[in-house]
XYZ file of C-alpha atoms in Angstrom:
733
model
C 52.170 -222.052 -30.113
C 54.242 -223.381 -32.906
C 54.521 -226.748 -34.473
C 55.953 -227.920 -37.735
C 59.104 -228.066 -39.709
C 62.296 -226.476 -38.342
C 63.185 -223.538 -40.558
C 66.999 -224.032 -40.291
C 67.354 -227.771 -41.080
C 64.067 -228.737 -42.948
C 63.731 -231.511 -40.253
C 60.119 -232.183 -39.712
C 61.020 -233.722 -36.182
C 63.051 -230.935 -34.957
C 62.648 -228.400 -32.065
C 58.992 -226.972 -32.191
C 57.456 -230.199 -33.767
C 55.317 -232.822 -32.254
C 57.887 -235.403 -32.639
C 56.965 -238.756 -31.629
C 58.285 -240.342 -28.342
C 60.674 -243.040 -29.152
C 59.257 -244.996 -26.191
C 55.690 -244.312 -26.641
C 54.599 -247.297 -28.630
C 56.209 -249.912 -26.250
C 54.628 -248.208 -23.370
C 51.239 -248.246 -25.058
C 51.651 -251.971 -25.852
C 52.863 -252.850 -22.414
C 56.223 -253.985 -23.567
C 58.445 -251.200 -22.019
C 60.651 -252.786 -19.480
C 60.515 -251.158 -16.117
C 62.993 -251.543 -13.215
C 60.712 -253.898 -11.502
C 60.798 -256.185 -14.544
C 64.745 -256.617 -14.292
C 65.897 -260.254 -14.100
C 69.247 -261.925 -13.635
C 70.131 -265.627 -13.386
C 70.630 -266.994 -9.903
C 69.315 -263.747 -8.622
C 68.022 -263.330 -4.916
C 65.217 -261.209 -3.603
C 65.608 -258.661 -0.995
C 63.026 -257.434 1.832
C 63.377 -254.698 4.326
C 62.200 -255.000 8.012
C 60.580 -251.369 8.936
C 60.076 -249.949 12.267
C 56.342 -250.184 13.516
C 56.757 -247.103 15.683
C 57.141 -243.426 14.702
C 59.644 -242.938 17.557
C 61.389 -245.721 19.386
C 64.789 -246.547 21.045
C 66.008 -249.966 19.675
C 67.139 -252.079 22.683
C 68.359 -255.160 20.645
C 67.947 -257.163 17.463
C 68.096 -260.871 17.339
C 68.674 -261.978 13.572
C 69.358 -265.691 14.474
C 65.755 -267.258 13.822
C 65.723 -265.349 10.582
C 69.038 -266.267 9.314
C 68.405 -269.814 10.225
C 65.502 -270.077 7.610
C 65.811 -272.313 4.700
C 66.462 -270.221 1.637
C 67.904 -267.111 3.583
C 71.196 -266.030 2.448
C 71.778 -262.964 4.390
C 70.083 -260.841 7.206
C 72.113 -257.535 7.716
C 71.797 -254.596 10.303
C 73.432 -251.496 10.867
C 76.582 -253.328 12.028
C 76.942 -254.781 8.570
C 77.406 -251.344 6.733
C 80.842 -251.206 5.822
C 81.160 -247.485 5.409
C 79.348 -244.454 6.787
C 75.913 -245.476 8.143
C 74.459 -242.085 6.962
C 73.013 -240.712 3.815
C 71.063 -237.658 2.678
C 70.365 -235.283 -0.328
C 72.006 -232.204 1.339
C 72.757 -233.488 4.812
C 73.759 -237.018 5.532
C 71.358 -237.559 8.626
C 69.546 -240.472 7.896
C 70.806 -244.095 8.722
C 71.193 -246.622 6.001
C 69.955 -249.016 8.701
C 68.505 -247.756 12.221
C 70.919 -248.021 14.982
C 69.879 -246.968 18.303
C 66.707 -245.059 17.395
C 63.805 -245.052 14.956
C 62.467 -241.420 13.917
C 59.459 -242.447 11.740
C 57.204 -245.404 10.997
C 58.469 -247.437 8.378
C 62.226 -246.637 8.924
C 64.473 -249.517 7.684
C 66.195 -251.509 10.435
C 67.256 -254.680 8.763
C 67.451 -256.193 5.252
C 67.227 -259.894 4.256
C 68.164 -261.817 0.914
C 66.512 -264.928 0.126
C 66.018 -267.161 -2.972
C 62.251 -266.354 -3.123
C 60.449 -263.027 -2.237
C 58.013 -264.780 0.083
C 61.010 -266.495 1.798
C 62.386 -263.077 2.143
C 59.222 -261.733 3.685
C 58.699 -264.610 6.087
C 62.446 -264.311 7.210
C 62.024 -260.615 7.752
C 59.063 -261.506 10.113
C 61.523 -263.759 12.238
C 63.853 -260.888 13.165
C 63.256 -259.780 16.650
C 63.677 -256.241 17.604
C 63.341 -254.950 21.190
C 61.824 -251.362 21.168
C 61.028 -248.973 23.983
C 58.556 -246.665 22.504
C 58.861 -242.926 22.803
C 56.511 -239.916 22.568
C 56.431 -238.815 18.949
C 56.773 -235.178 17.897
C 54.180 -234.676 15.223
C 53.610 -230.781 15.088
C 55.943 -228.900 13.122
C 55.217 -225.576 14.316
C 55.431 -226.738 18.074
C 58.584 -228.554 17.034
C 60.040 -225.087 16.056
C 58.433 -222.855 18.700
C 57.352 -225.007 21.533
C 59.238 -227.323 24.145
C 59.335 -230.425 22.205
C 62.372 -232.667 22.629
C 65.245 -232.273 20.098
C 64.950 -234.964 17.505
C 68.328 -234.438 16.237
C 71.556 -233.308 17.985
C 71.302 -229.736 16.434
C 67.672 -229.367 17.275
C 64.333 -229.402 15.320
C 65.004 -226.620 12.892
C 66.024 -227.944 9.580
C 66.349 -224.345 8.257
C 64.999 -221.093 8.750
C 64.765 -218.443 5.932
C 63.982 -214.910 6.629
C 62.794 -212.474 3.779
C 63.019 -208.819 4.698
C 62.325 -205.926 2.251
C 61.198 -202.319 2.783
C 59.340 -200.993 5.880
C 58.940 -203.772 8.576
C 56.330 -201.670 10.275
C 54.328 -200.471 7.271
C 50.661 -199.969 7.705
C 47.680 -200.207 5.408
C 43.917 -199.014 5.039
C 42.862 -202.719 4.232
C 44.174 -205.740 6.186
C 43.327 -209.370 5.813
C 44.695 -212.263 7.678
C 44.502 -215.935 7.341
C 45.905 -219.535 8.681
C 46.114 -221.932 5.931
C 46.975 -225.623 6.009
C 48.270 -228.069 3.487
C 47.845 -231.829 3.956
C 50.739 -234.315 2.972
C 50.598 -235.117 -0.627
C 52.190 -238.315 -2.204
C 53.853 -238.402 -5.686
C 51.584 -241.492 -6.235
C 53.659 -242.851 -9.154
C 52.628 -246.211 -10.533
C 55.879 -247.750 -10.711
C 57.017 -248.880 -7.206
C 60.541 -248.451 -5.968
C 62.664 -251.187 -7.616
C 66.036 -252.322 -8.783
C 68.692 -254.995 -9.354
C 72.362 -254.907 -7.837
C 74.899 -257.162 -9.481
C 78.277 -257.836 -7.907
C 81.062 -257.318 -10.092
C 84.211 -259.306 -10.438
C 86.473 -256.330 -9.479
C 84.848 -256.134 -6.062
C 82.398 -253.546 -7.079
C 78.767 -253.589 -7.942
C 76.570 -252.503 -10.881
C 73.112 -251.041 -9.729
C 70.161 -250.793 -12.312
C 67.584 -248.528 -10.525
C 64.743 -246.281 -11.273
C 65.735 -242.909 -10.075
C 65.780 -239.103 -10.679
C 69.691 -238.500 -10.112
C 72.168 -241.216 -11.025
C 75.301 -239.402 -9.749
C 73.748 -238.123 -6.279
C 72.777 -241.812 -5.523
C 76.218 -242.986 -6.582
C 77.811 -240.437 -4.130
C 75.592 -241.786 -1.258
C 76.021 -245.409 -2.081
C 79.855 -245.121 -2.361
C 79.771 -243.522 1.162
C 77.763 -246.231 2.681
C 79.654 -249.210 0.963
C 83.037 -247.624 1.662
C 84.167 -248.268 -1.902
C 85.680 -245.788 -4.448
C 83.462 -244.373 -7.135
C 84.686 -246.355 -10.090
C 83.567 -249.559 -8.112
C 79.762 -248.338 -7.992
C 78.323 -248.164 -11.426
C 74.611 -247.057 -11.717
C 72.533 -247.520 -14.928
C 68.944 -246.076 -15.192
C 66.181 -248.610 -15.114
C 62.876 -247.956 -16.561
C 60.978 -245.393 -14.613
C 57.254 -245.354 -14.011
C 56.836 -241.803 -12.889
C 58.708 -239.678 -10.378
C 57.641 -236.293 -9.420
C 60.364 -235.912 -6.827
C 59.673 -239.072 -5.129
C 62.778 -240.660 -6.374
C 65.391 -237.942 -5.409
C 66.169 -239.760 -2.215
C 67.452 -243.245 -1.793
C 65.235 -246.321 -1.182
C 66.439 -249.745 -2.329
C 69.890 -248.348 -3.673
C 72.204 -248.996 -0.589
C 70.172 -252.076 0.588
C 70.489 -253.916 -2.700
C 74.188 -253.209 -3.172
C 74.706 -254.291 0.481
C 73.088 -257.655 0.049
C 74.729 -258.375 -3.240
C 77.974 -257.736 -2.059
C 77.444 -259.666 1.134
C 75.820 -262.706 -0.691
C 77.901 -262.679 -4.055
C 74.828 -262.931 -5.821
C 72.440 -260.437 -7.947
C 69.877 -259.142 -5.714
C 66.421 -257.414 -6.740
C 64.153 -255.469 -4.587
C 60.735 -254.236 -5.480
C 58.428 -252.292 -2.975
C 54.829 -253.437 -2.871
C 52.448 -250.402 -2.733
C 52.126 -250.149 1.108
C 55.859 -250.340 1.290
C 56.162 -247.721 -1.283
C 54.275 -245.179 0.814
C 56.693 -245.674 3.735
C 59.675 -245.909 1.445
C 59.763 -242.435 -0.151
C 59.347 -238.797 0.751
C 56.193 -236.885 0.356
C 55.080 -233.350 0.027
C 55.544 -231.192 3.156
C 52.417 -230.546 5.087
C 52.532 -226.913 5.998
C 50.913 -224.284 8.239
C 51.114 -220.655 6.969
C 50.030 -217.574 8.762
C 49.642 -214.605 6.543
C 48.693 -211.172 6.677
C 48.244 -208.636 3.747
C 47.790 -204.815 3.732
C 46.405 -202.835 0.892
C 45.415 -199.368 0.132
C 41.842 -198.582 -0.551
C 42.254 -199.232 -4.181
C 43.562 -202.591 -3.654
C 47.401 -202.225 -4.193
C 49.530 -204.101 -2.028
C 51.544 -202.102 0.729
C 52.825 -205.168 2.720
C 52.986 -208.700 3.155
C 53.773 -210.692 6.486
C 53.819 -214.278 6.816
C 55.164 -217.269 9.072
C 55.565 -220.583 7.173
C 56.153 -223.814 8.957
C 57.179 -226.897 6.810
C 56.901 -230.389 8.166
C 60.092 -232.210 7.032
C 59.488 -235.264 8.786
C 62.175 -237.176 10.480
C 65.067 -236.409 8.200
C 66.184 -233.396 6.142
C 65.977 -234.791 2.537
C 65.512 -231.693 0.466
C 63.917 -229.567 3.035
C 66.284 -226.785 2.961
C 65.764 -225.993 -0.445
C 62.104 -226.276 -0.175
C 62.117 -223.789 2.619
C 63.954 -221.458 0.447
C 61.435 -221.836 -2.322
C 58.441 -221.526 -0.116
C 60.160 -218.162 1.381
C 61.596 -216.588 -1.803
C 58.306 -217.318 -3.620
C 56.023 -216.620 -0.596
C 54.533 -213.339 -1.843
C 53.634 -214.771 -5.245
C 53.795 -213.169 -8.832
C 52.764 -209.769 -7.222
C 54.631 -206.633 -6.624
C 54.783 -205.928 -2.796
C 57.134 -203.097 -1.650
C 57.376 -204.215 2.047
C 57.743 -207.885 3.014
C 58.372 -209.683 6.330
C 58.404 -213.471 5.958
C 59.880 -216.156 7.694
C 59.880 -219.781 6.630
C 61.049 -222.696 8.847
C 61.406 -226.198 7.983
C 61.212 -228.709 10.906
C 62.102 -232.295 12.099
C 59.213 -234.274 13.321
C 58.440 -237.816 13.778
C 56.077 -237.849 10.779
C 56.998 -239.591 7.413
C 60.097 -237.651 5.778
C 59.273 -235.060 3.261
C 61.148 -233.520 0.436
C 60.662 -233.125 -3.378
C 57.593 -233.168 -5.035
C 56.371 -231.285 -8.060
C 55.953 -227.552 -7.286
C 58.667 -227.875 -4.209
C 57.549 -225.305 -1.803
C 55.754 -223.044 -4.075
C 52.691 -225.062 -4.103
C 52.168 -224.487 -0.201
C 52.819 -220.859 -0.451
C 50.704 -220.321 -3.489
C 47.520 -221.813 -1.620
C 47.916 -219.226 1.292
C 48.873 -216.275 -0.888
C 46.168 -216.910 -3.467
C 43.477 -217.331 -0.841
C 44.601 -214.149 0.770
C 44.235 -212.243 -2.663
C 40.815 -213.605 -2.854
C 40.113 -212.403 0.755
C 41.715 -209.062 -0.070
C 39.626 -208.390 -3.093
C 36.223 -209.159 -1.049
C 37.589 -206.500 1.600
C 38.200 -204.082 -1.163
C 35.330 -204.554 -3.031
C 36.952 -205.639 -6.168
C 36.558 -208.588 -8.543
C 39.499 -211.115 -7.689
C 41.069 -210.966 -11.289
C 40.872 -207.080 -11.111
C 42.673 -207.160 -7.642
C 45.439 -209.368 -8.996
C 45.757 -207.285 -12.198
C 46.364 -204.230 -10.073
C 49.195 -206.055 -8.338
C 50.698 -208.193 -11.155
C 54.397 -208.351 -11.494
C 55.864 -207.768 -14.815
C 59.275 -207.726 -16.515
C 61.468 -205.556 -14.445
C 59.663 -206.173 -11.276
C 61.781 -206.555 -8.155
C 61.088 -209.444 -6.172
C 61.242 -209.597 -2.006
C 64.719 -210.720 -2.319
C 65.841 -207.870 -4.439
C 66.109 -209.833 -7.797
C 64.996 -208.122 -10.966
C 62.842 -210.352 -13.091
C 64.544 -209.908 -16.130
C 62.570 -211.784 -18.614
C 58.982 -212.081 -19.577
C 56.549 -212.149 -16.544
C 53.193 -211.964 -18.480
C 51.104 -212.397 -15.170
C 48.354 -209.941 -16.437
C 48.125 -211.597 -19.585
C 47.661 -215.010 -18.355
C 45.109 -213.974 -16.118
C 43.116 -212.008 -18.905
C 43.207 -215.080 -21.037
C 41.800 -217.331 -18.757
C 39.180 -214.925 -17.430
C 38.096 -214.330 -21.123
C 37.698 -217.821 -21.996
C 34.031 -219.162 -22.663
C 32.148 -220.408 -19.528
C 30.989 -223.887 -19.530
C 27.255 -224.408 -20.363
C 25.087 -224.629 -17.263
C 23.692 -227.947 -16.232
C 20.765 -229.138 -18.287
C 17.224 -228.975 -16.980
C 17.185 -232.889 -17.811
C 19.169 -234.941 -15.147
C 22.279 -236.516 -16.344
C 24.096 -238.171 -13.549
C 27.590 -238.132 -15.426
C 27.462 -234.531 -14.897
C 26.561 -234.277 -11.442
C 28.817 -234.309 -8.272
C 29.168 -237.921 -7.419
C 28.454 -238.911 -10.826
C 26.714 -242.243 -11.543
C 26.857 -243.268 -7.935
C 23.362 -241.690 -7.838
C 24.134 -239.466 -4.752
C 22.511 -236.380 -5.882
C 19.724 -235.560 -8.435
C 20.631 -231.758 -8.619
C 19.376 -230.592 -5.167
C 21.546 -228.170 -3.534
C 24.235 -228.089 -6.436
C 25.721 -224.646 -6.792
C 28.202 -223.690 -9.344
C 31.509 -221.459 -8.610
C 34.320 -220.094 -10.507
C 37.600 -219.244 -9.005
C 40.957 -217.918 -10.307
C 44.659 -218.262 -9.280
C 48.050 -217.576 -10.547
C 51.433 -219.044 -9.621
C 55.278 -218.548 -9.873
C 57.825 -221.036 -9.829
C 61.798 -220.988 -10.074
C 63.260 -222.936 -12.769
C 66.559 -225.033 -12.249
C 68.527 -225.121 -9.075
C 69.115 -222.006 -6.916
C 71.327 -220.376 -4.374
C 74.621 -220.640 -6.111
C 74.438 -224.400 -6.543
C 76.787 -225.454 -9.145
C 73.988 -226.558 -11.766
C 75.225 -228.125 -14.679
C 74.893 -230.932 -17.213
C 77.260 -233.005 -19.205
C 76.451 -234.333 -22.649
C 78.305 -236.474 -25.480
C 77.234 -236.304 -29.225
C 78.926 -238.370 -31.712
C 78.473 -238.059 -35.412
C 79.047 -240.642 -38.010
C 77.695 -242.278 -41.289
C 76.255 -245.453 -40.773
C 74.820 -247.414 -43.994
C 75.466 -244.276 -46.024
C 73.235 -242.205 -43.882
C 74.607 -239.683 -41.136
C 73.502 -240.759 -37.747
C 73.928 -239.101 -34.294
C 74.523 -240.684 -30.955
C 73.773 -239.034 -27.725
C 74.812 -239.803 -24.087
C 74.052 -238.249 -21.034
C 73.106 -239.177 -17.190
C 70.119 -237.206 -17.399
C 67.136 -239.348 -16.039
C 64.084 -240.029 -18.456
C 61.227 -240.408 -15.927
C 58.375 -240.129 -18.438
C 58.738 -236.560 -18.948
C 59.858 -237.106 -22.534
C 63.357 -235.780 -22.216
C 64.516 -238.500 -24.789
C 62.279 -236.996 -27.317
C 63.438 -233.207 -26.846
C 67.054 -234.263 -26.885
C 66.406 -236.030 -30.261
C 64.640 -232.913 -31.434
C 67.643 -230.905 -30.363
C 70.154 -232.750 -32.369
C 68.057 -232.841 -35.506
C 67.710 -229.233 -35.315
C 71.507 -228.486 -34.803
C 72.984 -231.099 -37.088
C 70.107 -231.688 -39.626
C 70.423 -235.345 -38.979
C 67.251 -237.471 -38.823
C 68.792 -240.785 -37.245
C 69.414 -239.923 -33.440
C 69.894 -242.706 -30.978
C 69.914 -241.698 -26.983
C 72.079 -244.143 -25.291
C 70.848 -245.591 -21.766
C 71.677 -243.165 -19.027
C 74.375 -244.274 -16.609
C 77.215 -242.993 -14.633
C 79.909 -243.513 -17.217
C 79.614 -239.924 -18.428
C 79.625 -236.881 -16.196
C 76.751 -235.626 -13.850
C 73.559 -234.255 -15.519
C 72.000 -233.255 -12.103
C 68.502 -234.268 -11.102
C 65.403 -234.583 -13.241
C 63.608 -231.997 -11.059
C 63.152 -228.371 -10.830
C 61.791 -228.389 -14.239
C 65.386 -228.159 -15.401
C 66.485 -230.932 -17.535
C 65.280 -229.581 -20.934
C 66.825 -226.261 -20.001
C 70.284 -227.700 -18.588
C 70.732 -231.094 -20.481
C 69.119 -229.518 -23.424
C 71.662 -226.912 -23.413
C 74.478 -229.301 -22.983
C 73.368 -231.339 -25.913
C 72.902 -228.252 -28.065
C 76.392 -227.171 -27.251
C 77.868 -230.513 -27.889
C 76.318 -230.340 -31.253
C 77.632 -226.806 -31.982
C 81.106 -228.169 -31.183
C 80.402 -231.005 -33.629
C 79.311 -228.597 -36.175
C 82.409 -226.419 -35.742
C 84.555 -229.633 -36.238
C 82.633 -230.466 -39.253
C 83.496 -227.393 -40.934
C 82.148 -226.680 -44.487
C 81.406 -230.390 -44.646
C 77.658 -231.757 -44.556
C 77.067 -234.681 -42.441
C 76.857 -236.940 -45.576
C 80.021 -236.253 -46.204
C 82.044 -237.279 -43.086
C 82.944 -240.646 -44.924
C 84.830 -242.692 -42.405
C 85.328 -239.925 -40.030
C 83.670 -239.913 -36.583
C 83.182 -236.712 -34.803
C 82.913 -236.814 -31.125
C 82.259 -234.049 -28.468
C 81.795 -233.970 -24.944
C 80.586 -230.692 -23.265
C 79.987 -229.636 -19.598
C 77.328 -226.980 -19.874
C 76.048 -224.191 -17.153
C 73.428 -221.873 -17.123
C 74.174 -218.323 -15.730
C 75.167 -218.340 -12.139
C 73.052 -217.602 -8.988
C 73.667 -216.400 -5.572
C 73.196 -217.648 -1.820
C 70.688 -215.916 0.084
C 71.701 -213.308 2.599
C 71.080 -215.240 6.010
C 69.600 -212.003 7.695
C 67.520 -210.522 4.917
C 67.170 -213.183 2.306
C 68.343 -210.828 -0.313
C 70.296 -212.335 -3.391
C 69.818 -213.205 -6.999
C 69.060 -216.771 -5.978
C 67.167 -218.165 -9.076
C 67.825 -218.666 -12.767
C 64.607 -218.197 -14.184
C 60.913 -217.906 -13.243
C 57.835 -219.703 -14.873
C 54.225 -218.485 -14.557
C 50.793 -220.249 -14.947
C 47.295 -219.136 -14.406
C 43.859 -221.244 -14.022
C 40.446 -220.742 -14.003
C 38.345 -223.281 -12.314
C 34.677 -224.038 -12.650
C 33.156 -226.385 -10.194
C 29.670 -227.781 -9.482
C 29.254 -228.356 -5.645
C 26.473 -230.356 -3.773
C 26.254 -228.093 -0.846
C 24.070 -230.674 1.281
C 26.270 -233.604 0.511
C 29.821 -231.935 0.303
C 30.323 -233.582 -3.122
C 32.530 -231.513 -5.699
C 32.689 -231.971 -9.403
C 35.362 -230.059 -11.260
C 33.521 -228.703 -14.477
C 36.519 -226.956 -16.165
C 40.086 -226.146 -15.373
C 41.388 -223.747 -18.076
C 45.090 -222.864 -17.966
C 47.361 -220.204 -19.694
C 51.101 -220.541 -19.281
C 54.285 -219.050 -20.614
C 56.672 -221.654 -21.736
C 59.148 -219.373 -23.600
C 59.623 -221.846 -26.570
C 57.218 -224.883 -27.134
C 59.941 -227.644 -27.908
C 57.379 -230.048 -28.291
C 53.788 -228.691 -28.277
C 51.960 -231.886 -27.694
C 54.338 -232.813 -24.864
C 53.883 -229.255 -23.395
C 50.208 -229.710 -23.442
C 50.672 -233.013 -21.600
C 52.789 -231.618 -19.059
C 50.101 -228.950 -18.387
C 47.352 -231.389 -18.202
C 49.176 -233.679 -15.728
C 50.675 -230.853 -13.575
C 46.884 -229.641 -13.374
C 45.595 -233.155 -12.448
C 48.049 -233.178 -9.493
C 46.854 -229.905 -8.335
C 43.274 -231.042 -8.649
C 44.169 -234.145 -6.472
C 45.646 -232.026 -3.808
C 42.594 -229.603 -3.899
C 39.864 -232.166 -3.526
C 41.228 -235.711 -2.485
C 44.937 -236.382 -2.143
C 46.331 -236.612 1.474
C 48.499 -239.024 3.311
C 46.490 -239.005 6.653
C 48.776 -239.499 9.663
C 47.712 -240.054 13.363
C 50.397 -239.844 16.038
C 52.998 -240.055 13.173
C 51.353 -243.293 11.761
C 50.199 -243.529 8.086
C 46.517 -244.533 8.217
C 46.077 -244.935 4.325
C 49.148 -246.348 2.765
C 47.056 -247.813 -0.466
C 45.522 -246.746 -3.460
C 42.224 -247.994 -1.921
C 42.497 -245.264 0.712
C 44.708 -242.840 -0.891
C 42.745 -241.360 -3.812
C 44.204 -239.808 -6.857
C 42.411 -238.394 -9.703
C 41.323 -240.579 -12.826
C 40.257 -239.669 -16.259
C 36.759 -239.381 -14.962
C 37.786 -236.633 -12.511
C 39.781 -234.535 -14.723
C 37.576 -232.008 -16.814
C 38.212 -230.729 -20.328
C 40.995 -228.045 -20.373
C 41.321 -225.212 -22.491
C 44.934 -224.340 -22.639
C 46.755 -221.100 -24.044
C 50.409 -221.679 -24.354
C 52.354 -218.422 -24.733
C 55.867 -218.396 -26.220
C 57.768 -215.370 -24.709
C 61.357 -216.144 -25.251
C 63.677 -215.958 -22.357
C 66.840 -214.274 -23.878
C 69.133 -216.098 -21.400
C 67.845 -219.616 -22.186
C 68.524 -222.189 -24.841
C 66.076 -221.510 -27.563
C 64.329 -219.094 -25.134
C 62.558 -221.911 -23.363
C 61.076 -221.988 -19.831
C 60.610 -224.900 -17.737
C 57.093 -226.469 -17.984
C 56.391 -229.048 -15.645
C 56.030 -227.457 -12.266
C 53.795 -224.286 -12.846
C 50.420 -225.670 -13.530
C 50.477 -227.641 -10.243
C 50.859 -224.540 -8.354
C 48.041 -222.523 -9.679
C 45.360 -225.327 -10.237
C 44.874 -226.057 -6.632
C 44.101 -222.578 -5.340
C 41.844 -221.892 -8.457
C 39.685 -225.034 -7.571
C 39.385 -224.030 -3.924
C 38.451 -220.529 -4.854
C 35.657 -221.798 -6.981
C 34.390 -224.100 -4.138
C 34.638 -221.018 -1.963
C 32.497 -218.949 -4.433
C 29.727 -221.968 -4.784
C 29.772 -222.533 -0.785
C 30.637 -219.344 0.865
C 32.646 -221.347 3.136
C 36.293 -220.108 4.253
C 38.094 -223.471 3.111
C 41.296 -222.753 4.758
C 42.918 -226.195 4.254
C 43.502 -228.600 1.581
C 42.326 -231.234 0.540
C 38.635 -229.955 0.897
C 36.764 -232.809 2.397
C 32.800 -233.146 2.375
C 32.690 -232.122 6.001
C 34.474 -228.970 5.234
C 31.640 -227.966 3.134
C 28.515 -229.142 4.994
C 30.088 -228.337 8.669
C 29.750 -225.342 10.525
C-alpha cells in the first residue's frame, strides 16, 4: 500500500495520500449539519400513519377528526396523490400511500402536516382506518414453489435467474450438501430518514434530503407529483450513514405532497422505530447447496437453489437476485454449474440494497460448503480453497473471463500466515473473556477456534445498465492562487468521496485549493452511491473533466490563467456490460470483481453459548489505494458489519411483524465487540479502471461473516448453518 506525495504534480494531498476529509473536523466536533438539522421559518412537521398489519384490505379511511384538530394543516391519503400513486427503483409497484391493500406492517397509509411534531403525531392517531386482516405470506420458498396466494398481479416471483454451465449431470467422488439460512439484517445507520420540502414560487418544490441517488429520487417524485422534472429540485442533505438503506424512497414524496398542499415548508424526521419500518433491509435467504469434487478436493460441480425474501415490494430485488446467482459459486473455478436463484414477494418487510448486495448471502453458503468439502476430503480448509481458487483468466459460470487480477490464492495465504493471537492468560481477565466484564464466565468451557473465508463481489452496475457519472470542473485564479471547483450529483454518505475527488483534481491539475460544491440535481446524473462504484465512476468523470481542462489550458500553468476561467463538463462511462441470457445466465454481466479474505479467531464459551471474536484479520486487493487511511477504514467498517451479521444482527419477524424495531433489541457491534485487525492491502492495478482502482467498500462484508462462523464451528463442532449464530445454536442439541 502506498502513501505520500503524488509524483506527477508534487501534491502532498493527491491520489495515494492520506488526505484529510474536508468534513472530518466538523463531524468530530458535532458541528456537521445532518438532514435532521434542517430548519425553515414557518415550517410544518410531517408524520406518517402506517399499517399495523402485514396483510390487510383497507375498507375505509376517515380523516375528519384528524383534520379538525387544532394546528393541523393537512391530512392526505392516496386520493390526494396528483400523479401516479406508484414508485420503485426498478419496478413501480409500491404505492406512495396505500389504496385498497397493505402488504407489510408499517406500509404508509396517510400523511399529516401540523405546526408541531407532537401535534402531527396526535392527529395521526385520530385517523380512522377500517381494515380486514388477511393471512400473510411469510415463507419466501413457499411463496415461489408452494400454493401461497399471489401478492401481486404477476405472482410472487420478482425474478428468477438460472445459471447453466457444462454438464448438468456431472458426477463426483466426494459430495457434500447443506441448507443455509440468513436472517434479515438492517443497515442500522445512525442518522434517521429526514428531509425538508420547500414549495417554490414556480409551482414546484425544492427538496433537501439524505439519500443515495438524487436523480432516481427525482424521477420517482416527479411521477408521483405529476410535475415536470425542472419543477422538482433535489439537494443532498447531510447523510448519517446509508449502506444501501437510502436507495429507496422514504420521506421524499410525502414531504413534497404536504409542502405543495399546504404551501409551507414541511420537515419530516423518522424516529428509530419508524426507521426500521421505513427502509428496506438485507434479504433473508434460504440456500440449498450441493458440491461435488474429486478425491483430491478439486471441484467437479456446484448445484444450488437460492430463495431470497424480497418482502412486499420489488425494490432492488431483481439486481440482488442476479448478484447472488452470478456470484453463487464464489471465487472458485467450477467446470459444471446448475444454479437457480429466485427473489420472492412476501408480506415481510421490503428488502433491497445492503452492503454486499446478494453476494453476502451466497458467500455464507458456498464458504460453509467449502469447509464441509475440506473435511470430507481430509484437507485443510485453506488448502482446499487454494486448489480451487480462481485467478486471472478464470471463466466464471456466466462464461465471463476474469480479465484483471484475481489474487484469491495470495489473499488466502496472507491471512493464513499472519501471527496467531496469544492464548488466553492463565490469570483470569474478564475483559478478554466471552461475555466480558458482565462476569458470566471465568474460563470454564472456553474453547478457541480459527476459521477462514474468501469472497467475490462485482463492482459497479451490471447487466447492460447505462452506468455513468457526470462531472463539472472549473479552474480559475482566486486571490492570486489557482483554484478548482467540482460539481457532481454523487452522494457523499460518509464514505469519503469528497476527499477522493479533491485528491483526483490535485493530481490531474496540480491545484491545491479544491472545492466540492453541494450535490444536487442541477447537474447530470451520477448514479447511486452503491455497488462500490462512486470512486470508479464519478472519480473517472472528474478525472476526465480535469483532463479536458488541462487540454484547454495548453502550455499554460494554472497560475498563468489570469482572468480566464476554464470550465468543462464530462459524462463518463466505464466499459459496457451485457444482459444475462434468460435461459443459461451467460453474459459479460459485470464490469469488475473485488476480492477479500479473512481469518477469524474466536473464543467460545461452549457451556453458555457466548462468543468473543479475538481477531479478524483481512487481506484485500484494492487495485489502487486512493487514500490509504480511508481504505483501511472501509475494510474495518465492512468487517464490523459482517461480524454483526455473524453473531448478533437480525430483524426478527413473526407472522410478518417486526419484533425488535429498536437499538435496544436490534444489536449492532460496538468498539468493544470489534477485535484488532491486521490488514494487508494489495494494489494490483485493474488496467480497465481509472488509476487501476478497484471498489473497496463491499468485499470485506462478504468474507468476514463466514470466517467468523467457521471459527465458531471449529471451536464447538456444531454445524451452524444459520446466521446470526445465537447462544442456543451453540448449547442446543
